[in-house]
Amino acid sequence: MHQHGHAHAHDEHTTWSSFELAGFLAGLTELPRTVLDVGCGAGGDAVYLAGRGMDVIGVDLSAESLEQARAHADRGGVDVTWIQASALDLPVEDASIDLVTDRGCLHHIEPIDHARYAQEVARVLRPGGMLLVRDMQHAGNDGPQVTEPGLGGMIDGLPLQLSRVVPFQQGRMSGILAVFRR
Ligand SMILES: C[S@@+](CC[C@H](N)C(=O)[O-])C[C@H]1O[C@@H](n2cnc3c(N)ncnc32)[C@H](O)[C@@H]1O
Protein backbone atom coordinates (compact mmCIF):
# COMPACT_ATOMS: atom_id res chain seq x y z
CA MET A 1 0.00 0.00 0.00
CA HIS A 2 1.06 3.54 -0.73
CA GLN A 3 2.46 5.28 2.36
CA HIS A 4 2.81 9.00 2.84
CA GLY A 5 3.63 9.98 6.40
CA HIS A 6 0.38 8.91 7.96
CA ALA A 7 0.27 10.74 11.30
CA HIS A 8 0.72 14.05 9.55
CA ALA A 9 -1.39 13.18 6.52
CA HIS A 10 -4.29 12.21 8.76
CA ASP A 11 -4.44 15.72 10.22
CA GLU A 12 -4.48 17.15 6.73
CA HIS A 13 -7.28 14.80 5.66
CA THR A 14 -9.50 15.77 8.52
CA THR A 15 -9.10 19.43 7.61
CA TRP A 16 -9.59 19.08 3.86
CA SER A 17 -12.26 21.43 2.76
CA SER A 18 -14.84 20.13 0.34
CA PHE A 19 -14.83 23.33 -1.67
CA GLU A 20 -14.41 21.22 -4.79
CA LEU A 21 -17.51 19.14 -3.99
CA ALA A 22 -19.68 22.21 -3.47
CA GLY A 23 -18.26 23.66 -6.70
CA PHE A 24 -19.00 20.47 -8.62
CA LEU A 25 -22.63 20.42 -7.39
CA ALA A 26 -23.05 24.10 -8.23
CA GLY A 27 -22.25 23.27 -11.87
CA LEU A 28 -25.02 20.67 -12.20
CA THR A 29 -28.41 21.53 -13.66
CA GLU A 30 -30.08 19.10 -11.25
CA LEU A 31 -28.85 17.76 -7.88
CA PRO A 32 -28.39 14.00 -7.65
CA ARG A 33 -30.95 12.15 -5.55
CA THR A 34 -28.87 9.10 -4.61
CA VAL A 35 -25.19 9.40 -3.73
CA LEU A 36 -22.61 6.79 -2.77
CA ASP A 37 -19.46 8.09 -1.05
CA VAL A 38 -16.73 5.44 -1.35
CA GLY A 39 -14.00 5.50 1.30
CA CYS A 40 -16.15 7.94 3.25
CA GLY A 41 -13.78 7.99 6.25
CA ALA A 42 -15.17 10.11 9.07
CA GLY A 43 -18.07 11.08 6.84
CA GLY A 44 -17.46 14.76 6.10
CA ASP A 45 -18.67 14.64 2.50
CA ALA A 46 -21.48 12.16 3.15
CA VAL A 47 -22.89 14.28 5.98
CA TYR A 48 -22.60 17.42 3.85
CA LEU A 49 -24.49 15.77 0.97
CA ALA A 50 -27.20 14.38 3.26
CA GLY A 51 -27.57 17.86 4.74
CA ARG A 52 -28.32 19.07 1.22
CA GLY A 53 -31.20 16.62 0.97
CA MET A 54 -29.63 13.73 -0.93
CA ASP A 55 -30.04 10.02 -0.04
CA VAL A 56 -26.50 9.07 0.87
CA ILE A 57 -24.70 5.77 1.39
CA GLY A 58 -21.22 5.99 2.95
CA VAL A 59 -18.96 2.97 2.44
CA ASP A 60 -15.62 2.41 4.13
CA LEU A 61 -13.39 -0.53 5.04
CA SER A 62 -12.72 0.87 8.50
CA ALA A 63 -15.18 0.23 11.35
CA GLU A 64 -13.45 2.93 13.39
CA SER A 65 -13.96 5.56 10.67
CA LEU A 66 -17.60 4.57 10.31
CA GLU A 67 -18.10 5.02 14.05
CA GLN A 68 -16.77 8.57 13.73
CA ALA A 69 -18.98 9.08 10.68
CA ARG A 70 -22.06 7.96 12.61
CA ALA A 71 -21.29 10.40 15.40
CA HIS A 72 -20.74 13.13 12.81
CA ALA A 73 -24.14 12.45 11.21
CA ASP A 74 -25.83 12.43 14.63
CA ARG A 75 -24.31 15.80 15.47
CA GLY A 76 -25.46 17.11 12.10
CA GLY A 77 -28.96 15.65 12.57
CA VAL A 78 -28.87 13.82 9.22
CA ASP A 79 -29.48 10.22 8.15
CA VAL A 80 -26.82 8.41 6.14
CA THR A 81 -26.66 4.67 5.43
CA TRP A 82 -23.22 3.55 6.58
CA ILE A 83 -21.83 0.27 5.25
CA GLN A 84 -18.55 -1.41 6.13
CA ALA A 85 -17.36 -2.81 2.80
CA SER A 86 -14.75 -2.47 0.09
CA ALA A 87 -15.09 -0.19 -2.90
CA LEU A 88 -14.01 -3.26 -4.88
CA ASP A 89 -17.08 -5.24 -3.83
CA LEU A 90 -19.95 -2.85 -3.20
CA PRO A 91 -23.08 -4.21 -1.51
CA VAL A 92 -25.14 -1.79 -3.56
CA GLU A 93 -27.76 -2.51 -6.23
CA ASP A 94 -26.99 -2.21 -9.95
CA ALA A 95 -27.87 1.12 -11.58
CA SER A 96 -29.19 2.60 -8.33
CA ILE A 97 -26.87 5.57 -7.82
CA ASP A 98 -26.89 9.03 -9.46
CA LEU A 99 -23.48 10.13 -8.17
CA VAL A 100 -20.49 8.28 -6.71
CA THR A 101 -18.08 10.52 -4.81
CA ASP A 102 -14.54 9.57 -3.87
CA ARG A 103 -12.11 11.74 -1.98
CA GLY A 104 -8.87 9.96 -1.30
CA CYS A 105 -10.15 6.38 -1.60
CA LEU A 106 -8.86 5.51 -5.06
CA HIS A 107 -5.49 6.80 -3.81
CA HIS A 108 -5.40 3.82 -1.42
CA ILE A 109 -6.37 1.20 -3.97
CA GLU A 110 -3.52 -0.68 -5.64
CA PRO A 111 -3.23 0.18 -9.37
CA ILE A 112 -3.83 -3.49 -10.21
CA ASP A 113 -7.31 -3.11 -8.65
CA HIS A 114 -8.24 0.18 -10.34
CA ALA A 115 -10.11 -1.58 -13.19
CA ARG A 116 -12.13 -3.55 -10.62
CA TYR A 117 -12.95 -0.31 -8.79
CA ALA A 118 -14.13 1.29 -12.05
CA GLN A 119 -16.16 -1.82 -12.89
CA GLU A 120 -17.98 -1.65 -9.54
CA VAL A 121 -18.66 2.06 -9.96
CA ALA A 122 -20.00 1.49 -13.50
CA ARG A 123 -22.25 -1.29 -12.17
CA VAL A 124 -23.90 0.77 -9.39
CA LEU A 125 -24.29 3.99 -11.43
CA ARG A 126 -27.46 4.49 -13.38
CA PRO A 127 -26.99 5.43 -17.06
CA GLY A 128 -26.18 9.15 -17.08
CA GLY A 129 -24.84 8.95 -13.50
CA MET A 130 -21.46 10.38 -12.56
CA LEU A 131 -18.32 9.58 -10.60
CA LEU A 132 -16.39 12.42 -8.97
CA VAL A 133 -12.85 11.46 -7.90
CA ARG A 134 -10.52 13.69 -5.92
CA ASP A 135 -7.01 12.83 -4.89
CA MET A 136 -4.59 15.03 -3.01
CA GLN A 137 -1.06 14.77 -1.72
CA HIS A 138 1.81 16.86 -0.46
CA ALA A 139 3.51 18.57 -3.37
CA GLY A 140 6.83 16.85 -4.11
CA ASN A 141 6.04 13.79 -1.98
CA ASP A 142 6.37 10.62 -4.01
CA GLY A 143 4.51 11.51 -7.15
CA PRO A 144 0.82 11.31 -7.82
CA GLN A 145 -1.01 8.03 -7.26
CA VAL A 146 -3.97 9.04 -9.40
CA THR A 147 -3.00 10.38 -12.82
CA GLU A 148 -4.93 11.29 -15.95
CA PRO A 149 -3.50 8.37 -17.99
CA GLY A 150 -4.23 6.03 -15.07
CA LEU A 151 -7.82 7.27 -14.84
CA GLY A 152 -8.24 6.87 -18.59
CA GLY A 153 -6.79 3.34 -18.50
CA MET A 154 -8.91 2.05 -15.65
CA ILE A 155 -12.18 2.55 -17.58
CA ASP A 156 -10.97 0.70 -20.68
CA GLY A 157 -13.86 -1.37 -22.03
CA LEU A 158 -16.33 -0.07 -19.40
CA PRO A 159 -19.40 2.09 -20.00
CA LEU A 160 -17.73 5.09 -18.31
CA GLN A 161 -16.37 8.20 -19.99
CA LEU A 162 -13.79 10.53 -18.51
CA SER A 163 -15.46 13.88 -19.04
CA ARG A 164 -13.23 16.27 -17.07
CA VAL A 165 -9.83 16.29 -15.35
CA VAL A 166 -8.77 19.34 -13.34
CA PRO A 167 -5.48 19.58 -11.46
CA PHE A 168 -5.74 21.87 -8.43
CA GLN A 169 -3.71 23.27 -5.56
CA GLN A 170 -4.82 23.70 -1.97
CA GLY A 171 -2.15 25.13 0.29
CA ARG A 172 0.84 22.78 0.17
CA MET A 173 -1.27 19.99 -1.26
CA SER A 174 -1.62 19.31 -4.96
CA GLY A 175 -4.59 17.47 -6.26
CA ILE A 176 -6.53 16.15 -9.19
CA LEU A 177 -10.29 16.21 -9.69
CA ALA A 178 -11.87 13.96 -12.29
CA VAL A 179 -15.44 13.55 -13.44
CA PHE A 180 -16.68 10.43 -15.23
CA ARG A 181 -20.06 9.86 -16.81
CA ARG A 182 -21.83 6.53 -17.12
C1 LIG B 1 -7.67 9.39 2.73
S1 LIG B 1 -9.05 8.70 3.56
C2 LIG B 1 -10.33 9.76 2.97
C3 LIG B 1 -11.56 9.73 3.81
C4 LIG B 1 -12.67 10.69 3.36
N1 LIG B 1 -13.15 10.39 2.03
C5 LIG B 1 -12.19 12.11 3.45
O1 LIG B 1 -12.08 12.75 2.41
O2 LIG B 1 -11.92 12.59 4.55
C6 LIG B 1 -9.28 7.19 2.65
C7 LIG B 1 -10.38 6.29 3.16
O3 LIG B 1 -10.57 5.22 2.24
C8 LIG B 1 -10.81 4.04 2.98
N2 LIG B 1 -10.47 2.92 2.09
C9 LIG B 1 -9.26 2.54 1.65
N3 LIG B 1 -9.36 1.50 0.81
C10 LIG B 1 -10.70 1.22 0.72
C11 LIG B 1 -11.48 0.26 0.00
N4 LIG B 1 -10.90 -0.65 -0.80
N5 LIG B 1 -12.80 0.29 0.15
C12 LIG B 1 -13.41 1.18 0.94
N6 LIG B 1 -12.74 2.11 1.65
C13 LIG B 1 -11.40 2.13 1.54
C14 LIG B 1 -9.94 4.18 4.22
O4 LIG B 1 -10.42 3.34 5.27
C15 LIG B 1 -10.08 5.66 4.52
O5 LIG B 1 -11.17 5.93 5.38
XYZ file of C-alpha atoms and ligand atoms in Angstrom:
209
model
C 0.000 0.000 0.000
C 1.062 3.538 -0.728
C 2.465 5.284 2.362
C 2.806 9.003 2.842
C 3.633 9.981 6.398
C 0.382 8.913 7.957
C 0.270 10.739 11.299
C 0.719 14.047 9.550
C -1.393 13.182 6.519
C -4.295 12.205 8.755
C -4.442 15.724 10.217
C -4.478 17.152 6.730
C -7.275 14.801 5.658
C -9.497 15.774 8.525
C -9.101 19.432 7.614
C -9.590 19.084 3.859
C -12.262 21.433 2.761
C -14.843 20.130 0.344
C -14.827 23.331 -1.666
C -14.410 21.220 -4.785
C -17.507 19.141 -3.987
C -19.680 22.211 -3.472
C -18.260 23.663 -6.704
C -19.004 20.471 -8.617
C -22.629 20.420 -7.392
C -23.047 24.096 -8.232
C -22.255 23.269 -11.869
C -25.020 20.668 -12.205
C -28.415 21.527 -13.659
C -30.078 19.098 -11.248
C -28.853 17.764 -7.881
C -28.387 14.000 -7.653
C -30.947 12.152 -5.548
C -28.866 9.099 -4.607
C -25.192 9.403 -3.734
C -22.611 6.792 -2.771
C -19.461 8.090 -1.049
C -16.727 5.438 -1.353
C -14.003 5.495 1.297
C -16.145 7.937 3.253
C -13.779 7.991 6.250
C -15.166 10.107 9.074
C -18.068 11.076 6.843
C -17.456 14.758 6.103
C -18.667 14.644 2.503
C -21.480 12.159 3.146
C -22.891 14.281 5.980
C -22.597 17.421 3.846
C -24.491 15.769 0.971
C -27.198 14.378 3.257
C -27.571 17.863 4.742
C -28.323 19.073 1.222
C -31.199 16.620 0.967
C -29.631 13.730 -0.929
C -30.040 10.025 -0.044
C -26.496 9.069 0.868
C -24.696 5.775 1.393
C -21.219 5.987 2.953
C -18.959 2.970 2.443
C -15.622 2.410 4.134
C -13.389 -0.529 5.044
C -12.718 0.874 8.500
C -15.175 0.234 11.345
C -13.452 2.933 13.386
C -13.959 5.563 10.674
C -17.600 4.569 10.307
C -18.096 5.021 14.050
C -16.775 8.568 13.735
C -18.976 9.083 10.678
C -22.060 7.956 12.612
C -21.293 10.401 15.403
C -20.739 13.134 12.815
C -24.144 12.450 11.211
C -25.833 12.430 14.626
C -24.308 15.799 15.466
C -25.462 17.111 12.099
C -28.957 15.648 12.572
C -28.873 13.820 9.217
C -29.481 10.221 8.151
C -26.822 8.410 6.141
C -26.663 4.670 5.426
C -23.216 3.549 6.582
C -21.833 0.267 5.252
C -18.550 -1.410 6.129
C -17.361 -2.806 2.796
C -14.749 -2.471 0.088
C -15.093 -0.190 -2.897
C -14.009 -3.263 -4.885
C -17.083 -5.236 -3.827
C -19.947 -2.851 -3.199
C -23.076 -4.211 -1.508
C -25.137 -1.786 -3.565
C -27.759 -2.513 -6.233
C -26.993 -2.209 -9.947
C -27.870 1.124 -11.581
C -29.190 2.601 -8.325
C -26.868 5.574 -7.815
C -26.887 9.030 -9.456
C -23.475 10.128 -8.166
C -20.491 8.283 -6.714
C -18.085 10.519 -4.810
C -14.541 9.566 -3.866
C -12.114 11.739 -1.975
C -8.865 9.958 -1.299
C -10.150 6.378 -1.595
C -8.857 5.508 -5.065
C -5.493 6.796 -3.811
C -5.398 3.816 -1.421
C -6.373 1.196 -3.971
C -3.524 -0.677 -5.644
C -3.230 0.182 -9.368
C -3.825 -3.488 -10.213
C -7.307 -3.115 -8.647
C -8.242 0.176 -10.344
C -10.113 -1.580 -13.186
C -12.131 -3.553 -10.623
C -12.950 -0.312 -8.788
C -14.133 1.286 -12.047
C -16.162 -1.822 -12.888
C -17.978 -1.650 -9.536
C -18.661 2.061 -9.964
C -19.998 1.486 -13.499
C -22.251 -1.286 -12.175
C -23.896 0.774 -9.392
C -24.294 3.990 -11.426
C -27.465 4.495 -13.376
C -26.990 5.431 -17.056
C -26.176 9.153 -17.078
C -24.842 8.954 -13.502
C -21.460 10.382 -12.563
C -18.316 9.578 -10.599
C -16.387 12.422 -8.967
C -12.853 11.457 -7.902
C -10.523 13.685 -5.923
C -7.012 12.828 -4.886
C -4.587 15.028 -3.006
C -1.060 14.769 -1.723
C 1.813 16.860 -0.464
C 3.513 18.569 -3.371
C 6.827 16.849 -4.106
C 6.044 13.790 -1.979
C 6.370 10.617 -4.008
C 4.509 11.506 -7.153
C 0.821 11.305 -7.823
C -1.013 8.030 -7.258
C -3.970 9.038 -9.395
C -2.997 10.381 -12.820
C -4.929 11.286 -15.953
C -3.497 8.371 -17.993
C -4.230 6.033 -15.069
C -7.815 7.269 -14.840
C -8.245 6.868 -18.595
C -6.792 3.345 -18.500
C -8.915 2.051 -15.654
C -12.177 2.546 -17.577
C -10.974 0.704 -20.679
C -13.862 -1.370 -22.029
C -16.330 -0.070 -19.400
C -19.398 2.089 -19.996
C -17.728 5.089 -18.314
C -16.375 8.199 -19.993
C -13.789 10.531 -18.512
C -15.458 13.885 -19.042
C -13.233 16.271 -17.069
C -9.826 16.290 -15.350
C -8.773 19.341 -13.336
C -5.476 19.577 -11.456
C -5.743 21.870 -8.428
C -3.713 23.272 -5.561
C -4.821 23.697 -1.972
C -2.153 25.130 0.289
C 0.842 22.779 0.169
C -1.270 19.990 -1.257
C -1.617 19.313 -4.955
C -4.585 17.468 -6.265
C -6.531 16.152 -9.186
C -10.288 16.209 -9.693
C -11.865 13.963 -12.294
C -15.437 13.547 -13.442
C -16.675 10.430 -15.235
C -20.059 9.858 -16.809
C -21.827 6.528 -17.123
C -7.667 9.394 2.727
S -9.046 8.697 3.558
C -10.332 9.761 2.968
C -11.558 9.732 3.807
C -12.673 10.688 3.364
N -13.153 10.391 2.030
C -12.186 12.113 3.449
O -12.077 12.748 2.409
O -11.920 12.594 4.552
C -9.282 7.186 2.646
C -10.379 6.295 3.165
O -10.574 5.220 2.242
C -10.807 4.039 2.981
N -10.472 2.922 2.094
C -9.257 2.535 1.651
N -9.364 1.501 0.812
C -10.698 1.223 0.718
C -11.479 0.263 0.003
N -10.904 -0.651 -0.796
N -12.803 0.286 0.145
C -13.412 1.176 0.944
N -12.743 2.111 1.650
C -11.403 2.130 1.536
C -9.941 4.175 4.220
O -10.419 3.343 5.267
C -10.085 5.659 4.518
O -11.166 5.927 5.382
